[in-house]
Short mmCIF file of N, CA and C in Angstrom, two decimals:
data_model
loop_
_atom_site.label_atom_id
_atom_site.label_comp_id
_atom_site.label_asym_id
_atom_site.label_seq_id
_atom_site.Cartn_x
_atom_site.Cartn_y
_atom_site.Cartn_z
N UNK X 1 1.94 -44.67 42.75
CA UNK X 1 2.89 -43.60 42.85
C UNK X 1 3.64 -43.41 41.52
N UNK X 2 4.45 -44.50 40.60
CA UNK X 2 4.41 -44.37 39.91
C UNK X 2 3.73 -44.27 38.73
N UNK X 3 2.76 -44.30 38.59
CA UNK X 3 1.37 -43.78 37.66
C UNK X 3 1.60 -42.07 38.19
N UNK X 4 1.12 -41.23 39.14
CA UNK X 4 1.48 -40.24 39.22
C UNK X 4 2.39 -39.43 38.57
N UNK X 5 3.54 -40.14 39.06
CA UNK X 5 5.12 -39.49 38.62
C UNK X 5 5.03 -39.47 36.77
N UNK X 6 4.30 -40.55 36.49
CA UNK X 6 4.74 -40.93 34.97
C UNK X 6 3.48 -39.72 34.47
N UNK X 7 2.10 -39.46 34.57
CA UNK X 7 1.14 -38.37 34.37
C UNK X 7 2.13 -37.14 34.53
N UNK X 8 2.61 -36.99 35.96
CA UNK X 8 3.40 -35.55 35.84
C UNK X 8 4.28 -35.51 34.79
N UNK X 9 5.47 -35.81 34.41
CA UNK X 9 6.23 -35.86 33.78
C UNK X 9 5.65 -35.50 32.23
N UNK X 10 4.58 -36.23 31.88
CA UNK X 10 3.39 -36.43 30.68
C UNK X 10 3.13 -34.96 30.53
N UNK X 11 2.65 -34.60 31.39
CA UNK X 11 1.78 -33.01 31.70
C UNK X 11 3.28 -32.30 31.46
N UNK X 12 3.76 -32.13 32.23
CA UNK X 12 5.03 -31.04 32.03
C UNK X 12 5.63 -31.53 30.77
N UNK X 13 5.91 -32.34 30.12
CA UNK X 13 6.47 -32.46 28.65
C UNK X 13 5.57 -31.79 27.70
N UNK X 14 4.60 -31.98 27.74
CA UNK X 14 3.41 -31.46 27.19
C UNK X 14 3.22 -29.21 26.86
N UNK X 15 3.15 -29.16 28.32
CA UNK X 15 3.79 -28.05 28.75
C UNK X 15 4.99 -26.91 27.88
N UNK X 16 5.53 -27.93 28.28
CA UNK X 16 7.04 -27.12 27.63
C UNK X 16 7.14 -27.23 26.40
N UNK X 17 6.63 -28.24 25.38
CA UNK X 17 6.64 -28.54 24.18
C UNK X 17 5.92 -27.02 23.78
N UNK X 18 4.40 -26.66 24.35
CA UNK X 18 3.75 -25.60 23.78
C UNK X 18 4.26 -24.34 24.18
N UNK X 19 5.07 -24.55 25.10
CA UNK X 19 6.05 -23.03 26.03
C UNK X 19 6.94 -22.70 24.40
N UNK X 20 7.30 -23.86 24.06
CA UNK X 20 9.02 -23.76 23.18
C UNK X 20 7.73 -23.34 21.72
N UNK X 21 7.09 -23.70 21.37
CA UNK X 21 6.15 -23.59 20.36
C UNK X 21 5.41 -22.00 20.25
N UNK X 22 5.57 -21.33 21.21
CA UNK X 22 5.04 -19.97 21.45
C UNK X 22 6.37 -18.99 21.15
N UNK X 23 7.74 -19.29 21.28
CA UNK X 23 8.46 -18.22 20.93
C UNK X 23 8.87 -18.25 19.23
N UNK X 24 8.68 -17.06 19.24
CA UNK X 24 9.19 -16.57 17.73
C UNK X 24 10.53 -17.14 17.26
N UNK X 25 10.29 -17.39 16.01
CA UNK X 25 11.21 -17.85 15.24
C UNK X 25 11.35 -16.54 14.20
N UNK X 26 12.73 -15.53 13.62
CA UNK X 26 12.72 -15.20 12.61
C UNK X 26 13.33 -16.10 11.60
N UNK X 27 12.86 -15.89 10.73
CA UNK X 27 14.09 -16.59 9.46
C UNK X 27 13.82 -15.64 8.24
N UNK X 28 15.23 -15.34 7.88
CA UNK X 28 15.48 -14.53 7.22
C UNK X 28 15.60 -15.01 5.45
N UNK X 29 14.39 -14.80 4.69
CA UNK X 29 14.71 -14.87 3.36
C UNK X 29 15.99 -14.26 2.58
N UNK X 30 16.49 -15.28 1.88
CA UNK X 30 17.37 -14.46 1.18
C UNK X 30 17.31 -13.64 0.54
N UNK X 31 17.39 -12.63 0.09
CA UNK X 31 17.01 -10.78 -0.61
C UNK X 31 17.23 -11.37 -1.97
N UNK X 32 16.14 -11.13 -2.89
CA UNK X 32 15.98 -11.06 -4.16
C UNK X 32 16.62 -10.39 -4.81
N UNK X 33 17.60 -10.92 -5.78
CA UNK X 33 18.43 -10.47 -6.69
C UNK X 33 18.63 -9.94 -7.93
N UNK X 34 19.09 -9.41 -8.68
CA UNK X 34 18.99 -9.19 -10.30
C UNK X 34 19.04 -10.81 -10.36
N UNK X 35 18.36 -10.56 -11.78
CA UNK X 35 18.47 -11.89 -12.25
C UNK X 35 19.13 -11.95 -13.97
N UNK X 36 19.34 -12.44 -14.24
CA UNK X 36 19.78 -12.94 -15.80
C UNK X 36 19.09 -14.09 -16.80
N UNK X 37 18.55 -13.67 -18.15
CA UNK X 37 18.08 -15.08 -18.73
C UNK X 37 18.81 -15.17 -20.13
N UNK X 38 18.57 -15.74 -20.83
CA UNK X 38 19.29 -15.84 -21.91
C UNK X 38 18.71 -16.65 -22.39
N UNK X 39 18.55 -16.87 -24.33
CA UNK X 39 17.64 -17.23 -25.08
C UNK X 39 18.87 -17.22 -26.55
N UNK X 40 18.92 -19.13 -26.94
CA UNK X 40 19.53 -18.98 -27.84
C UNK X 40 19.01 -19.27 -29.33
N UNK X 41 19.03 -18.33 -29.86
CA UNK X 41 18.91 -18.74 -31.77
C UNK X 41 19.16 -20.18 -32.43
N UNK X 42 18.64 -20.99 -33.06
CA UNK X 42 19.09 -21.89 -33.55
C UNK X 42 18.93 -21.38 -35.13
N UNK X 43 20.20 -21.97 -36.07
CA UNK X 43 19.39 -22.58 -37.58
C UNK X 43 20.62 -23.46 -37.92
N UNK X 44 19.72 -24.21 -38.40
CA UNK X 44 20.68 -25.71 -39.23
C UNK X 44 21.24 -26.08 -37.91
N UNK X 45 20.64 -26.10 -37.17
CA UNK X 45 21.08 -27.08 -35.69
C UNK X 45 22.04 -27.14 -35.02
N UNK X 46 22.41 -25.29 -35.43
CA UNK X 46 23.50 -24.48 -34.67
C UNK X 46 23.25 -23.33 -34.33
N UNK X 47 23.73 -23.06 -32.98
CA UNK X 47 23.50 -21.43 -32.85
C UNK X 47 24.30 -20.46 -33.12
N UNK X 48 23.45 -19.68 -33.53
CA UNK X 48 24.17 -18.79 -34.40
C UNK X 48 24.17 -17.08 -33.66
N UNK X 49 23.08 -16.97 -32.82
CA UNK X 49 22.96 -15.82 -31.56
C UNK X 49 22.32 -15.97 -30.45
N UNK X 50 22.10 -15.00 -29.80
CA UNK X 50 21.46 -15.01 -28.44
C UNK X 50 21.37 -14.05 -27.61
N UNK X 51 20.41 -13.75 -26.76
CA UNK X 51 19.63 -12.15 -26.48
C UNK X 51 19.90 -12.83 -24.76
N UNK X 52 20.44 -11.78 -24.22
CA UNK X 52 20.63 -11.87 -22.36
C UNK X 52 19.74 -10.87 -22.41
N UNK X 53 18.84 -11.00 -21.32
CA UNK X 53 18.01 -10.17 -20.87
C UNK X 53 18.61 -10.14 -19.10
N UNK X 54 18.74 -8.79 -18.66
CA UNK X 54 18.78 -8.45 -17.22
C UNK X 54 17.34 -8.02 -16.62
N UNK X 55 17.20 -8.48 -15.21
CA UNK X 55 15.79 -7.88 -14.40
C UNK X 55 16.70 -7.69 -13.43
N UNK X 56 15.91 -6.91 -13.01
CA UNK X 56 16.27 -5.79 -11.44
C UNK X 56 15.47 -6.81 -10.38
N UNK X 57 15.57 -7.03 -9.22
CA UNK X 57 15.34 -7.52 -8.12
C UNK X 57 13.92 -7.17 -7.76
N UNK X 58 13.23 -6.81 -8.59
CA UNK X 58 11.70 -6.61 -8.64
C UNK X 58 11.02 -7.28 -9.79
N UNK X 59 12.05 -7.52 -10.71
CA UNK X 59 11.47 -8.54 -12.17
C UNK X 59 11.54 -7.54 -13.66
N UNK X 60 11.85 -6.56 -12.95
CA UNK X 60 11.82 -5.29 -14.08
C UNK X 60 13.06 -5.57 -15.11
N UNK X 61 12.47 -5.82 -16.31
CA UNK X 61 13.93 -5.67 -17.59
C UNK X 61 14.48 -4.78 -17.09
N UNK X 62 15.95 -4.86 -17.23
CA UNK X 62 16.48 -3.32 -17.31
C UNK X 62 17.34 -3.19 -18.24
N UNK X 63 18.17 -4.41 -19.05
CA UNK X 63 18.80 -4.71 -20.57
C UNK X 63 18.44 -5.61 -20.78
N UNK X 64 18.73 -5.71 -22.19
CA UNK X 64 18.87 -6.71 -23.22
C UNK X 64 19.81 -6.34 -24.06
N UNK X 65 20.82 -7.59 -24.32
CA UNK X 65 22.07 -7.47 -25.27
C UNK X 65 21.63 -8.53 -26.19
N UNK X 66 21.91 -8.09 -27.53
CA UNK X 66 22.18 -9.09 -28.09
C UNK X 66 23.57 -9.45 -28.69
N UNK X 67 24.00 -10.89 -28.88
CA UNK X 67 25.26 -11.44 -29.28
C UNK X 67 25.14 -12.33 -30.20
N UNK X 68 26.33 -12.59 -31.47
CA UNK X 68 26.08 -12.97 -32.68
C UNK X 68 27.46 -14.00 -32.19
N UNK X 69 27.41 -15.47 -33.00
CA UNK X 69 28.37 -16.43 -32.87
C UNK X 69 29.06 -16.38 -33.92
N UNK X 70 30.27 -15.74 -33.55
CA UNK X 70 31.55 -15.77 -34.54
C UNK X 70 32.56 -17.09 -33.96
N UNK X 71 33.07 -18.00 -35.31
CA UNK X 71 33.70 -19.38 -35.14
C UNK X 71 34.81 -18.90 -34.82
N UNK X 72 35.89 -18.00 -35.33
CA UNK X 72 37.01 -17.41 -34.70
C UNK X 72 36.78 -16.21 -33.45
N UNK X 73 35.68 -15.37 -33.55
CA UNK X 73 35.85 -14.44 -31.97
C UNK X 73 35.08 -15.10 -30.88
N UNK X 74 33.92 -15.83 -30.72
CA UNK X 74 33.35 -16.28 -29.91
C UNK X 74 32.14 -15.29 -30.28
N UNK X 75 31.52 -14.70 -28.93
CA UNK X 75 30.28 -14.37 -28.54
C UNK X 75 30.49 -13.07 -28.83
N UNK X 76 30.05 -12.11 -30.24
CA UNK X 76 30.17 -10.87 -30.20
C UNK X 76 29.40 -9.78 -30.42
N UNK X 77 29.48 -9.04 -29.63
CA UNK X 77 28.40 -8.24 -29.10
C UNK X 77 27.97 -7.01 -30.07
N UNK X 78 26.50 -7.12 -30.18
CA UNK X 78 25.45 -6.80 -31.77
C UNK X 78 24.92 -5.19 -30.96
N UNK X 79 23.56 -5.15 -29.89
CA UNK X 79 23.20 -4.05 -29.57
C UNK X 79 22.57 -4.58 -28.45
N UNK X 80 22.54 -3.27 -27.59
CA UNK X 80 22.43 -3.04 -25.96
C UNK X 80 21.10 -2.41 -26.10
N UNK X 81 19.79 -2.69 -25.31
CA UNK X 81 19.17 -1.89 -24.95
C UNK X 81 18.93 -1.56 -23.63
N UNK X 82 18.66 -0.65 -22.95
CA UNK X 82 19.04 -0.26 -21.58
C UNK X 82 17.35 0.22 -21.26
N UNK X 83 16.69 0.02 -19.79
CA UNK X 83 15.21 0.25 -19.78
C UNK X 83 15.46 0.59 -18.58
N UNK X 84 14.42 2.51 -18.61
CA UNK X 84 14.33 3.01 -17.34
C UNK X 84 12.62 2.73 -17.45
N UNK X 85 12.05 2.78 -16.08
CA UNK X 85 10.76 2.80 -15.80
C UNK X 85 10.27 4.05 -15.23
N UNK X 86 9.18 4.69 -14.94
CA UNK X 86 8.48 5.88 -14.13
C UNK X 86 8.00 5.27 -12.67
N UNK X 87 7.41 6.02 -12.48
CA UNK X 87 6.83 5.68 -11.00
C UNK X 87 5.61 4.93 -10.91
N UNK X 88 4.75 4.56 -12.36
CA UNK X 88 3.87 4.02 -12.26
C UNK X 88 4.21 3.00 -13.13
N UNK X 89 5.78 2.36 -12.84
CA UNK X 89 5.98 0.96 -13.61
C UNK X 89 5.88 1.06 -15.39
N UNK X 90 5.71 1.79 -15.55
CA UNK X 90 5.52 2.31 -17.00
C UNK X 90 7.13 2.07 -17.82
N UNK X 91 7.22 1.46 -18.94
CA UNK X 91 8.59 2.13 -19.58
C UNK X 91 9.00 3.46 -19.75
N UNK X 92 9.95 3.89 -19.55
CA UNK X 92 10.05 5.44 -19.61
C UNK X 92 10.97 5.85 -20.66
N UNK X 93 12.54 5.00 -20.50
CA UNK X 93 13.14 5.37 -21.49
C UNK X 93 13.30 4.14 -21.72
N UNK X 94 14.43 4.13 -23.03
CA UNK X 94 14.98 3.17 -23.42
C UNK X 94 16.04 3.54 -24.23
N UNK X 95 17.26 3.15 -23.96
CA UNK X 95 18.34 3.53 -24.71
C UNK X 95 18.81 2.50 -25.60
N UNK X 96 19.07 2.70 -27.04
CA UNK X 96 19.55 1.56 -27.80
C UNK X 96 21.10 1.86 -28.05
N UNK X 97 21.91 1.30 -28.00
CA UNK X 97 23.34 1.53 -28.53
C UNK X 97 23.76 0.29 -29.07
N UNK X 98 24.65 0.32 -30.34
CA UNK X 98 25.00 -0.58 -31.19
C UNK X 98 27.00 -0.74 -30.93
N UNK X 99 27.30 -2.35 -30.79
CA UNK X 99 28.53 -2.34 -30.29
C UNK X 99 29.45 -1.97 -31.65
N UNK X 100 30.63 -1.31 -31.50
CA UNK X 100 31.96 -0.72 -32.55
C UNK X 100 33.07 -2.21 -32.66
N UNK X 101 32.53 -3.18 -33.63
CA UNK X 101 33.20 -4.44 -33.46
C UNK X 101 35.03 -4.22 -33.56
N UNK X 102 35.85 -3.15 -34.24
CA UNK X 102 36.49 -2.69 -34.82
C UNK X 102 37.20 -1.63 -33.39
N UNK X 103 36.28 -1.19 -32.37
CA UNK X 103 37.10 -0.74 -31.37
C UNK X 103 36.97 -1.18 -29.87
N UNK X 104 35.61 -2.41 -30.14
CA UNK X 104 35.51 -3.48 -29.02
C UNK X 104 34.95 -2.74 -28.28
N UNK X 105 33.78 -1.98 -28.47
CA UNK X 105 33.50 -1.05 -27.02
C UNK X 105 32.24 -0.71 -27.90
N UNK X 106 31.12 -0.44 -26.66
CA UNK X 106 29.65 0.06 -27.34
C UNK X 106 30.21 1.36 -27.85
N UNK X 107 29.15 2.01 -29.08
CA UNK X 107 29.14 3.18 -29.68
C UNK X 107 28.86 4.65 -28.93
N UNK X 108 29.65 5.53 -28.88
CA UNK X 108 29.32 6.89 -28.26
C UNK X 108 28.21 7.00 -28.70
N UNK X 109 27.29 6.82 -29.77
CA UNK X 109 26.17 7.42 -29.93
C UNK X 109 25.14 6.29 -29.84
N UNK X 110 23.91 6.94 -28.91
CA UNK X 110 22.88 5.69 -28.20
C UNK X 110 21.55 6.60 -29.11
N UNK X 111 20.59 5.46 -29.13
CA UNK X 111 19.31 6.46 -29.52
C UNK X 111 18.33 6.31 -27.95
N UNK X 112 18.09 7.07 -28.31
CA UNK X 112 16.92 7.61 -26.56
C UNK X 112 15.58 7.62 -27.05
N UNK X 113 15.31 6.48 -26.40
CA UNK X 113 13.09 6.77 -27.39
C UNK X 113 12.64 6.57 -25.65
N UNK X 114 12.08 7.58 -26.20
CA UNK X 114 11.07 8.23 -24.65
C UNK X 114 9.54 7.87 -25.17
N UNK X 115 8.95 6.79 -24.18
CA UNK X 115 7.49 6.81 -23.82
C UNK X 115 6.75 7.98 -23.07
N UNK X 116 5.53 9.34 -23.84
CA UNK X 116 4.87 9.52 -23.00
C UNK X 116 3.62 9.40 -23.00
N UNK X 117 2.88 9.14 -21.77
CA UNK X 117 2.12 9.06 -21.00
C UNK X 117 1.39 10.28 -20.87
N UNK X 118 -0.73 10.06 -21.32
CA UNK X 118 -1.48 10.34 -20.76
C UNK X 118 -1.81 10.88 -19.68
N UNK X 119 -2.87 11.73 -18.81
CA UNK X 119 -2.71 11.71 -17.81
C UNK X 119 -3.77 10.06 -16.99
N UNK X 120 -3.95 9.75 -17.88
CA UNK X 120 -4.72 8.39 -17.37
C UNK X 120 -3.68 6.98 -17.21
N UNK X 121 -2.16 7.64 -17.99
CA UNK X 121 -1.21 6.39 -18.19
C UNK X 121 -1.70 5.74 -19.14
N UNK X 122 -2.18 5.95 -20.19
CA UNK X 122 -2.20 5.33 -21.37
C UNK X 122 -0.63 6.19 -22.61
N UNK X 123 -0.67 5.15 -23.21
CA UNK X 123 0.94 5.72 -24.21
C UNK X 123 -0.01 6.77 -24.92
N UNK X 124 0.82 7.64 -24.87
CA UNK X 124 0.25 9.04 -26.15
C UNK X 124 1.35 9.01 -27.33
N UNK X 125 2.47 8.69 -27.01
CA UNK X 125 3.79 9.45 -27.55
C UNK X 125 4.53 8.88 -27.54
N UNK X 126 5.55 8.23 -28.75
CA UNK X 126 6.90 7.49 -28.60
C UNK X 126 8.11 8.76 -29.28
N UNK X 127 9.48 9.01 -28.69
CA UNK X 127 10.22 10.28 -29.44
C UNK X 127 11.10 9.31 -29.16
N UNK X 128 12.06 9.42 -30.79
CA UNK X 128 13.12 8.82 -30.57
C UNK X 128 14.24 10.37 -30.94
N UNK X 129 15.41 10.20 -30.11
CA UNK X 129 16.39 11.23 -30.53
C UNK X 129 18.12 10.50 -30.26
N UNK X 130 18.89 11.16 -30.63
CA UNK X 130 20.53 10.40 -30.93
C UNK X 130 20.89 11.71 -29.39
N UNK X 131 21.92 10.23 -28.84
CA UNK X 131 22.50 10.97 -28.13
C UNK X 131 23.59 10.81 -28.28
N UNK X 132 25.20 11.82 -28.32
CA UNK X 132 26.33 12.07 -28.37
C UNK X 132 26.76 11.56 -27.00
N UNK X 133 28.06 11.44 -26.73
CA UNK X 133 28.72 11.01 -25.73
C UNK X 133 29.16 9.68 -25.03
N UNK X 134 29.67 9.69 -23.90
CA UNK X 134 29.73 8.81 -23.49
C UNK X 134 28.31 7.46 -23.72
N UNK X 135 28.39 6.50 -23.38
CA UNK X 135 27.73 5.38 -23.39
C UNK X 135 27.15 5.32 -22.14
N UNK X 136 25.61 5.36 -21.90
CA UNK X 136 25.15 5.57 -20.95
C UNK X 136 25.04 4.15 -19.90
N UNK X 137 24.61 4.11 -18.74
CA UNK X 137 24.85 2.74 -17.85
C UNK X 137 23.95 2.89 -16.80
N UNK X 138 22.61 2.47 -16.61
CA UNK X 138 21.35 2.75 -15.94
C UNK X 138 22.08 2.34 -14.16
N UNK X 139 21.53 3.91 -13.41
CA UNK X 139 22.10 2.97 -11.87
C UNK X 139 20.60 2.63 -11.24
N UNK X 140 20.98 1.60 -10.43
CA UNK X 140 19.90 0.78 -9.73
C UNK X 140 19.97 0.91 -8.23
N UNK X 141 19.43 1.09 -7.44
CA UNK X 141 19.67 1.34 -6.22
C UNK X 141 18.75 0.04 -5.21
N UNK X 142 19.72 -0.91 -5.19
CA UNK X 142 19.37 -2.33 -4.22
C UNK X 142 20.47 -2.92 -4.02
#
């Protein structure tokens, strides 16, 4: 009798183990983020600059700054490049602007070099032109 009882018990543990093993589990990855890298200059076994690169939550550059090591200002900021893409992942634009050390703020005037594209997506064409105004600031939508 107890041989029985102890088989049942066996069987129904068994059971329920593969019952609990059949319902779904979600688990939720955490959502991929911009990311940031940074890369420092050495000479004479000091650094002397260093380039931040930004990616978009797909891996896509979307800036690069570079920064020069001043012993009295710290980390001061050299030139911005800003990267739009097309729809076929392609570079599209790219904005360069150079920082105004003297008014602490990037320069109203950016240069705009436009990649175009083939109809096969091969590069045909690089145009660079100056743009006036404000300081441009790529939006990202994630």
């Amino acid at each position: 009798m107890k041989t029985i009882k102890l088989i049942t018990l066996t069987i129904i543990s068994f059971l329920s183990i593969g019952i609990y093993a059949q319902k779904k589990v979600e688990v939720t990855l955490k959502a991929r983020q911009p990311q940031e890298r940074e890369s420092l200059i050495y000479k004479n076994n000091e650094i002397t600059s260093k380039i931040v690169y930004e990616y978009d939550c797909n891996g896509y550059r979307t800036k690069r700054t570079s920064y020069e090591w001043n012993k009295t200002l710290g980390w001061v900021a050299l030139s911005l490049y800003q990267f739009e893409y097309n729809t076929n992942d392609q570079i599209d634009n790219v904005y360069y602007t150079k920082w105004d050390i003297q008014k602490e703020k990037w320069t109203d005037i950016s240069d705009l070099i436009t990649y175009k594209y083939d109809s096969d997506g091969n590069l045909a064409a690089i145009e660079r032109t100056k743009i006036s105004g404000k300081p441009l600031e790529l939006v990202s939508l994630y």
